[in-house]
Short mmCIF file of C-alpha atoms and ligand atoms in Angstrom, two decimals:
data_model
loop_
_atom_site.label_atom_id
_atom_site.label_comp_id
_atom_site.label_asym_id
_atom_site.label_seq_id
_atom_site.Cartn_x
_atom_site.Cartn_y
_atom_site.Cartn_z
CA MET A 1 -25.80 -5.81 1.33
CA ASN A 2 -28.23 -3.54 2.67
CA THR A 3 -30.98 -2.64 0.41
CA PRO A 4 -33.44 0.43 1.23
CA ASP A 5 -35.58 -2.07 2.81
CA THR A 6 -33.37 -3.83 5.10
CA PRO A 7 -32.65 -2.19 8.29
CA LYS A 8 -29.05 -0.85 8.77
CA PRO A 9 -26.80 -2.80 11.17
CA ARG A 10 -26.39 -1.56 14.65
CA ILE A 11 -24.41 1.49 15.34
CA ILE A 12 -20.98 1.05 17.22
CA TRP A 13 -21.28 3.86 19.63
CA LEU A 14 -17.79 3.74 20.81
CA ASN A 15 -16.32 3.98 17.56
CA MET A 16 -18.85 6.75 16.68
CA LEU A 17 -17.98 8.68 19.89
CA VAL A 18 -14.12 8.34 19.52
CA PHE A 19 -14.16 9.46 15.98
CA SER A 20 -16.50 12.41 16.37
CA LEU A 21 -15.30 13.70 19.66
CA THR A 22 -11.67 13.72 18.55
CA PHE A 23 -12.43 15.22 15.31
CA ALA A 24 -14.37 18.04 17.22
CA ILE A 25 -11.68 18.72 19.83
CA ALA A 26 -8.94 18.95 17.22
CA ALA A 27 -11.17 21.05 14.79
CA ILE A 28 -12.08 23.55 17.56
CA GLY A 29 -9.36 23.26 20.25
CA VAL A 30 -6.15 23.64 18.08
CA PRO A 31 -7.41 27.02 16.15
CA TRP A 32 -8.49 28.22 19.55
CA LEU A 33 -5.13 27.52 21.04
CA ALA A 34 -3.39 29.07 18.11
CA LEU A 35 -5.42 32.32 18.34
CA THR A 36 -5.39 32.59 22.01
CA GLN A 37 -1.95 31.36 23.32
CA GLY A 38 0.07 30.47 20.03
CA LEU A 39 1.54 27.21 19.11
CA GLN A 40 4.96 26.23 20.41
CA THR A 41 7.48 25.04 17.93
CA GLY A 42 8.80 22.25 20.21
CA THR A 43 5.15 20.84 20.55
CA LEU A 44 4.58 21.27 16.77
CA ILE A 45 7.77 19.17 16.08
CA ALA A 46 6.78 16.57 18.60
CA ALA A 47 3.32 16.23 17.00
CA VAL A 48 4.70 15.72 13.50
CA LEU A 49 7.15 13.11 14.62
CA ALA A 50 4.39 11.32 16.81
CA THR A 51 2.08 11.54 13.62
CA GLY A 52 4.90 9.91 11.59
CA PHE A 53 5.39 7.25 14.22
CA CYS A 54 1.68 6.23 14.14
CA GLY A 55 1.53 6.35 10.27
CA MET A 56 4.60 4.45 9.55
CA SER A 57 3.77 1.84 12.27
CA ILE A 58 0.49 1.19 10.17
CA THR A 59 2.04 1.32 6.76
CA ALA A 60 5.35 -0.50 7.48
CA GLY A 61 4.27 -2.43 10.35
CA TYR A 62 0.59 -3.47 10.20
CA HIS A 63 0.38 -3.38 6.51
CA ARG A 64 3.59 -4.35 4.60
CA LEU A 65 5.13 -6.47 7.58
CA TRP A 66 2.21 -8.30 9.18
CA SER A 67 -0.67 -8.40 6.60
CA HIS A 68 1.37 -8.85 3.66
CA ARG A 69 4.42 -10.48 5.03
CA ALA A 70 6.53 -8.55 2.43
CA TYR A 71 9.71 -8.53 4.76
CA GLU A 72 10.97 -9.75 8.19
CA ALA A 73 11.70 -7.38 10.96
CA HIS A 74 13.71 -7.46 14.08
CA PRO A 75 11.83 -7.91 17.45
CA ALA A 76 12.72 -4.44 18.49
CA ILE A 77 11.22 -2.87 15.33
CA ARG A 78 8.00 -5.03 15.60
CA PHE A 79 7.65 -4.04 19.27
CA LEU A 80 7.72 -0.29 18.17
CA TYR A 81 5.24 -0.80 15.52
CA ALA A 82 3.00 -2.73 17.84
CA LEU A 83 3.28 0.62 20.20
CA GLY A 84 2.80 2.79 17.37
CA GLY A 85 -0.21 0.89 15.87
CA ALA A 86 -1.79 1.21 19.47
CA PHE A 87 -0.99 4.77 19.57
CA ALA A 88 -2.63 5.18 16.31
CA VAL A 89 -5.77 3.51 17.73
CA GLN A 90 -6.45 1.44 14.62
CA ASN A 91 -7.26 -2.03 16.36
CA SER A 92 -4.78 -4.52 17.20
CA ILE A 93 -2.31 -5.85 14.69
CA LEU A 94 -4.12 -9.15 14.48
CA HIS A 95 -7.66 -7.74 13.87
CA TRP A 96 -6.40 -5.14 11.35
CA SER A 97 -4.36 -7.59 9.35
CA SER A 98 -7.29 -9.87 9.35
CA ASP A 99 -9.60 -7.21 7.80
CA HIS A 100 -6.89 -6.30 5.31
CA ARG A 101 -6.40 -9.70 4.13
CA VAL A 102 -10.20 -10.16 3.65
CA HIS A 103 -10.05 -6.75 1.74
CA HIS A 104 -7.61 -8.00 -0.80
CA GLN A 105 -9.18 -11.54 -1.19
CA HIS A 106 -12.66 -10.12 -1.85
CA VAL A 107 -11.67 -6.57 -3.19
CA ASP A 108 -14.61 -4.64 -4.25
CA ASP A 109 -17.21 -7.26 -3.06
CA ASN A 110 -19.86 -5.25 -1.19
CA GLU A 111 -20.76 -8.37 0.91
CA ARG A 112 -17.33 -9.40 1.99
CA ASP A 113 -14.76 -6.77 1.39
CA PRO A 114 -14.86 -4.83 4.86
CA TYR A 115 -14.26 -1.42 3.17
CA SER A 116 -15.45 -1.80 -0.34
CA ALA A 117 -14.97 1.38 -2.22
CA ARG A 118 -18.00 0.27 -4.57
CA ARG A 119 -20.21 1.35 -1.49
CA GLY A 120 -19.02 4.88 -1.87
CA PHE A 121 -16.38 7.31 -0.44
CA TRP A 122 -18.03 7.57 3.04
CA HIS A 123 -18.35 3.80 3.68
CA ALA A 124 -14.85 3.13 2.51
CA HIS A 125 -13.39 5.88 4.45
CA ILE A 126 -14.88 5.51 7.92
CA GLY A 127 -18.44 4.17 7.60
CA TRP A 128 -17.72 0.70 7.69
CA MET A 129 -16.44 1.18 11.11
CA LEU A 130 -19.53 2.96 12.49
CA ARG A 131 -21.94 0.02 12.29
CA GLU A 132 -21.79 -3.66 12.84
CA TYR A 133 -21.56 -4.62 9.29
CA GLN A 134 -19.43 -7.60 9.78
CA ALA A 135 -20.14 -8.55 13.20
CA SER A 136 -20.24 -12.29 12.33
CA ARG A 137 -16.59 -12.57 11.73
CA TYR A 138 -15.40 -10.06 14.24
CA HIS A 139 -13.54 -12.77 16.20
CA ASP A 140 -12.75 -14.97 13.33
CA TYR A 141 -8.98 -15.01 12.99
CA ARG A 142 -8.46 -18.02 10.84
CA ASN A 143 -6.93 -16.01 8.14
CA VAL A 144 -4.17 -14.77 10.35
CA ARG A 145 -3.03 -17.99 11.95
CA ASP A 146 0.58 -17.23 10.85
CA LEU A 147 0.72 -13.94 12.77
CA GLN A 148 -0.54 -15.83 15.99
CA ARG A 149 2.83 -17.35 16.19
CA ASP A 150 4.42 -13.87 16.52
CA PRO A 151 4.64 -13.24 20.50
CA ILE A 152 4.59 -9.49 19.92
CA VAL A 153 1.39 -9.64 17.81
CA VAL A 154 -0.36 -11.91 20.53
CA TRP A 155 0.98 -9.68 23.52
CA GLN A 156 -0.31 -6.69 21.74
CA HIS A 157 -3.62 -8.16 20.91
CA ARG A 158 -4.08 -9.25 24.73
CA HIS A 159 -3.34 -5.86 26.06
CA TYR A 160 -4.45 -3.62 23.28
CA LEU A 161 -6.72 -1.52 25.44
CA MET A 162 -4.19 -0.86 28.00
CA LEU A 163 -1.61 -0.05 25.26
CA VAL A 164 -4.19 2.47 23.76
CA LEU A 165 -4.74 4.37 26.94
CA LEU A 166 -1.06 4.17 28.14
CA THR A 167 0.39 5.62 24.90
CA ASN A 168 -2.58 7.90 23.98
CA PHE A 169 -2.48 9.76 27.56
CA GLY A 170 1.06 8.82 28.74
CA ILE A 171 2.82 10.27 25.78
CA PRO A 172 1.23 13.62 25.34
CA LEU A 173 1.21 14.08 29.33
CA ALA A 174 4.89 13.04 29.61
CA PHE A 175 5.93 15.45 26.87
CA GLY A 176 3.70 18.21 28.05
CA LEU A 177 4.98 18.01 31.59
CA LEU A 178 8.52 17.74 30.17
CA SER A 179 8.06 20.77 27.68
CA GLY A 180 5.89 22.87 30.10
CA ASP A 181 3.25 23.12 27.33
CA LEU A 182 0.75 20.70 28.78
CA LEU A 183 -2.36 21.98 26.95
CA GLY A 184 -0.53 22.23 23.57
CA SER A 185 0.83 18.81 24.05
CA LEU A 186 -2.56 17.31 24.74
CA LEU A 187 -4.24 18.99 21.99
CA LEU A 188 -1.45 18.60 19.29
CA VAL A 189 0.44 15.49 20.31
CA GLY A 190 -2.74 13.84 21.84
CA VAL A 191 -5.76 14.72 19.74
CA LEU A 192 -4.70 16.39 16.48
CA ARG A 193 -2.14 13.62 15.98
CA LEU A 194 -4.61 11.06 16.35
CA VAL A 195 -7.21 12.40 14.07
CA VAL A 196 -4.61 13.08 11.26
CA SER A 197 -3.21 9.53 11.70
CA HIS A 198 -6.79 8.01 11.38
CA HIS A 199 -7.88 9.91 8.15
CA VAL A 200 -4.59 9.54 6.52
CA THR A 201 -4.90 5.65 6.87
CA PHE A 202 -8.54 5.74 5.85
CA PHE A 203 -7.54 7.71 2.61
CA ILE A 204 -5.89 4.35 1.59
CA ASN A 205 -9.28 2.67 1.72
CA SER A 206 -11.25 5.53 0.20
CA LEU A 207 -9.10 7.91 -2.10
CA ALA A 208 -6.58 5.21 -3.34
CA HIS A 209 -9.67 3.25 -4.67
CA MET A 210 -11.33 5.89 -6.35
CA TRP A 211 -8.96 8.64 -7.71
CA GLY A 212 -5.85 7.92 -9.97
CA ARG A 213 -4.51 5.86 -12.77
CA GLN A 214 -4.57 2.06 -13.13
CA PRO A 215 -1.22 1.11 -15.10
CA TYR A 216 -1.09 -2.52 -13.74
CA SER A 217 -4.56 -3.79 -13.87
CA ASP A 218 -8.17 -2.80 -13.96
CA ALA A 219 -9.44 -5.82 -12.21
CA ASN A 220 -10.42 -3.80 -9.26
CA THR A 221 -10.88 -0.33 -8.16
CA ALA A 222 -7.30 0.27 -6.74
CA LYS A 223 -5.57 3.37 -8.15
CA ASP A 224 -2.07 4.75 -8.30
CA ASN A 225 -1.92 8.42 -7.34
CA PRO A 226 1.07 10.40 -6.47
CA LEU A 227 -0.93 12.99 -4.51
CA VAL A 228 -2.50 10.29 -2.33
CA ALA A 229 0.90 8.80 -1.82
CA LEU A 230 2.07 12.16 -0.43
CA LEU A 231 -0.68 11.99 2.23
CA THR A 232 -0.24 8.30 3.03
CA TYR A 233 3.55 7.60 3.34
CA GLY A 234 3.74 6.04 -0.15
CA GLU A 235 0.57 3.83 -0.02
CA GLY A 236 -1.12 5.83 -2.66
CA TYR A 237 0.54 3.64 -5.31
CA HIS A 238 -2.25 1.38 -4.71
CA ASN A 239 -2.95 0.01 -8.05
CA TYR A 240 0.56 -1.51 -7.99
CA HIS A 241 0.00 -2.76 -4.58
CA HIS A 242 -3.20 -4.73 -5.44
CA ALA A 243 -1.49 -6.18 -8.39
CA PHE A 244 1.61 -7.21 -6.33
CA GLN A 245 0.76 -7.34 -2.90
CA PHE A 246 3.71 -9.23 -1.66
CA ASP A 247 6.04 -6.58 -2.76
CA TYR A 248 7.64 -4.59 0.04
CA ARG A 249 7.43 -1.47 -2.18
CA ASN A 250 4.43 0.24 -3.41
CA ALA A 251 6.19 2.77 -5.44
CA ILE A 252 8.69 1.03 -7.61
CA ARG A 253 10.52 3.99 -9.47
CA TRP A 254 13.27 5.93 -7.34
CA TRP A 255 11.38 9.32 -8.09
CA GLN A 256 8.12 8.14 -6.49
CA PHE A 257 7.21 9.02 -2.95
CA ASP A 258 7.21 5.90 -0.73
CA PRO A 259 8.81 6.79 2.61
CA THR A 260 7.53 3.43 3.93
CA LYS A 261 9.70 1.75 1.37
CA TRP A 262 12.85 3.86 2.28
CA LEU A 263 12.36 3.05 5.93
CA ILE A 264 12.29 -0.71 5.38
CA ARG A 265 15.16 -0.46 3.10
CA ALA A 266 17.05 1.66 5.45
CA LEU A 267 16.23 -0.86 8.40
CA SER A 268 17.58 -3.71 6.16
CA TRP A 269 20.91 -1.75 5.75
CA VAL A 270 21.42 -1.71 9.50
CA GLY A 271 20.30 -5.36 9.68
CA LEU A 272 16.88 -4.73 11.37
CA ALA A 273 14.94 -5.91 8.34
CA HIS A 274 15.57 -8.89 6.01
CA GLY A 275 13.89 -10.91 3.32
CA LEU A 276 12.51 -8.11 1.45
CA LYS A 277 10.32 -9.38 -1.27
CA THR A 278 10.15 -7.65 -4.79
CA CYS A 279 8.46 -8.68 -8.15
CA ALA A 280 10.50 -9.43 -10.94
CA GLU A 281 10.56 -6.57 -13.32
CA GLU A 282 9.61 -8.60 -16.40
CA ARG A 283 6.32 -9.43 -14.50
CA ILE A 284 5.69 -5.92 -13.76
CA GLN A 285 6.26 -4.66 -17.39
CA LYS A 286 4.05 -7.50 -18.73
CA ALA A 287 1.32 -6.29 -16.54
CA VAL A 288 1.96 -2.62 -17.83
CA LEU A 289 2.10 -3.90 -21.49
CA ALA A 290 -1.15 -6.02 -21.06
CA GLN A 291 -3.05 -3.04 -19.56
CA GLN A 292 -1.99 -0.80 -22.46
CA TRP A 293 -2.89 -3.15 -25.01
CA LYS A 294 -6.30 -4.02 -23.50
CA ARG A 295 -6.97 -0.09 -23.42
CA ALA A 296 -5.85 0.27 -27.22
CA GLU A 297 -7.93 -2.62 -28.36
CA GLN A 298 -11.01 -1.15 -26.72
CA ARG A 299 -10.32 2.14 -28.38
CA LEU A 300 -9.59 0.50 -31.80
CA GLN A 301 -12.94 -1.23 -31.69
CA ARG A 302 -14.56 2.25 -32.05
CA LEU A 303 -12.74 3.28 -35.00
CA PRO A 304 -13.95 2.69 -38.50
CA ASN A 305 -10.73 1.23 -39.71
CA GLY A 306 -9.97 -0.46 -36.35
CA GLU A 307 -9.78 -4.07 -37.40
CA GLU A 308 -6.78 -3.53 -39.69
CA LEU A 309 -5.02 -1.16 -37.26
CA ARG A 310 -5.62 -3.66 -34.53
CA LEU A 311 -4.01 -6.61 -36.46
CA ARG A 312 -0.91 -4.33 -37.20
CA LEU A 313 -0.72 -3.27 -33.52
CA GLN A 314 -1.24 -6.78 -32.20
CA ARG A 315 1.99 -7.76 -34.03
CA GLU A 316 3.78 -4.89 -32.31
CA TYR A 317 2.43 -6.00 -29.03
CA GLU A 318 3.70 -9.52 -29.74
CA GLN A 319 7.10 -8.18 -30.71
CA VAL A 320 7.46 -5.90 -27.60
CA LEU A 321 6.65 -8.95 -25.47
CA GLN A 322 9.09 -11.09 -27.20
CA ARG A 323 11.92 -8.50 -26.69
CA LEU A 324 11.07 -8.38 -23.10
CA GLN A 325 11.28 -12.05 -22.80
CA ASP A 326 14.53 -12.26 -24.60
CA TYR A 327 16.07 -9.60 -22.46
CA ALA A 328 14.79 -11.06 -19.29
CA ALA A 329 16.09 -14.59 -20.11
CA ALA A 330 19.58 -13.08 -21.10
CA ARG A 331 19.83 -11.15 -17.91
CA LYS A 332 18.87 -14.19 -15.95
CA ALA A 333 21.57 -16.23 -17.74
CA TRP A 334 24.27 -13.70 -17.15
CA LEU A 335 23.45 -13.17 -13.47
CA GLU A 336 23.44 -16.93 -12.84
CA ALA A 337 26.64 -17.35 -14.67
CA ARG A 338 28.26 -14.56 -12.72
CA ARG A 339 27.02 -16.01 -9.43
CA LYS A 340 28.00 -19.44 -10.21
CA ASP A 341 31.54 -18.83 -11.27
CA ILE A 342 33.06 -15.46 -11.08
CA ASN A 343 36.45 -16.79 -12.46
CA ARG A 344 35.14 -17.84 -15.79
CA GLN A 345 35.30 -14.13 -17.21
CA MET A 346 35.07 -15.14 -20.84
CA GLU A 347 31.70 -16.90 -20.61
CA ALA A 348 30.47 -14.25 -18.21
CA SER A 349 31.44 -11.39 -20.37
CA GLY A 350 29.86 -13.08 -23.47
CA LEU A 351 26.62 -13.51 -21.62
CA GLN A 352 26.90 -9.82 -20.29
CA ARG A 353 27.31 -8.53 -23.98
CA GLN A 354 24.40 -10.46 -25.16
CA TYR A 355 22.25 -9.26 -22.18
CA ARG A 356 23.39 -5.69 -22.81
CA GLU A 357 22.42 -5.93 -26.52
CA LEU A 358 18.99 -7.72 -25.83
CA ARG A 359 18.39 -4.82 -23.17
CA ALA A 360 19.04 -2.27 -25.82
CA LEU A 361 16.60 -3.85 -28.28
CA TRP A 362 13.95 -4.20 -25.66
CA ARG A 363 14.21 -0.53 -24.75
CA GLY A 364 14.20 0.52 -28.28
CA GLN A 365 11.05 -1.64 -28.87
CA LEU A 366 9.29 -0.13 -25.75
CA ARG A 367 10.11 3.32 -26.99
CA LEU A 368 8.41 2.55 -30.19
CA TRP A 369 5.45 1.05 -28.35
CA ARG A 370 4.98 3.97 -25.90
CA GLN A 371 4.81 6.29 -28.93
CA ARG A 372 2.22 4.04 -30.51
CA MET A 373 0.30 3.84 -27.12
CA ALA A 374 0.34 7.63 -26.76
CA SER A 375 -2.28 7.93 -29.54
CA TYR A 376 -4.35 4.61 -28.76
CA ALA A 377 -4.23 3.80 -25.16
ZN1 ZN B 1 -2.56 -4.26 1.27
ZN1 ZN B 2 -6.97 -1.63 -1.10
#
């Protein structure tokens, strides 16, 4: 880590130039165009679609598919993600995934986490890319050996620069020539799209580690925040993600905004994705209960009659855990019986009744627990 006495690492001028130039052009050029010539609806729609293409290539492709292997995707989809990632100018799949795996392995470690949020918002957001902070491991791809077996990953890594130039100049130029709005396309589909795609992804490393709740774990700085999820195609449920990184979902409730998860699920319905990994509900609930109990214990320690209350609540905590375990075991037994022999209806229905009874008991106990936690956690 750099102390005030040690000199800062060398500036990476290329990154500095790309980030500041594109930002300046978008910040000045787009309002200027809007005021002098107006913005064309077709170009605006193309810019929104191109931004979504870049964003989802990173979240569904670079992040959940390649970095975490949370599902498998058809080569056609992997090819599109590879193009979208180059269009988003976020380095090659191989490099991005290697950085990201180090981030998860050493999260919040200022020395090793490439974008440790403990070094502040600026560093986690963009500062980490502006200087040679981790030059020593720049070409160290030992933690992504599995990805080197994917020919699309290898091809994209080899031709990354060419793909960046082709997509970033080719797509806006082609659309501008076809639509007759060349300047608008270069500014909106070209530059504004790139700047928005960059900062939206960067928010996952900065905001999603600083602002929000920690329902699953406080072992690291990752936070759950529905507003950040709105900006980041669902990646704002980052506390869940760091707790269960192999899960293809970041938001686990149907009402939470996670379009990346919806895309992956839709791809699986049409046979373009498979092997979608999820965490067992019992494990998720256990993590939530443990986190609530931890907070309640900390609060009770500060109360004058805390110890007595703590013992009583501990019994309730153990009870709610037991109910969860009983329910999960009954559900598993019922599902297994159903899978093994659907003809033995008698046995299956007995297990089903038992599972439903235990589910009702667990839900009742959970309601009581939540009321209790409302005043303590
Ligand atoms: Zn991740
Ligand atoms: Zn993170």
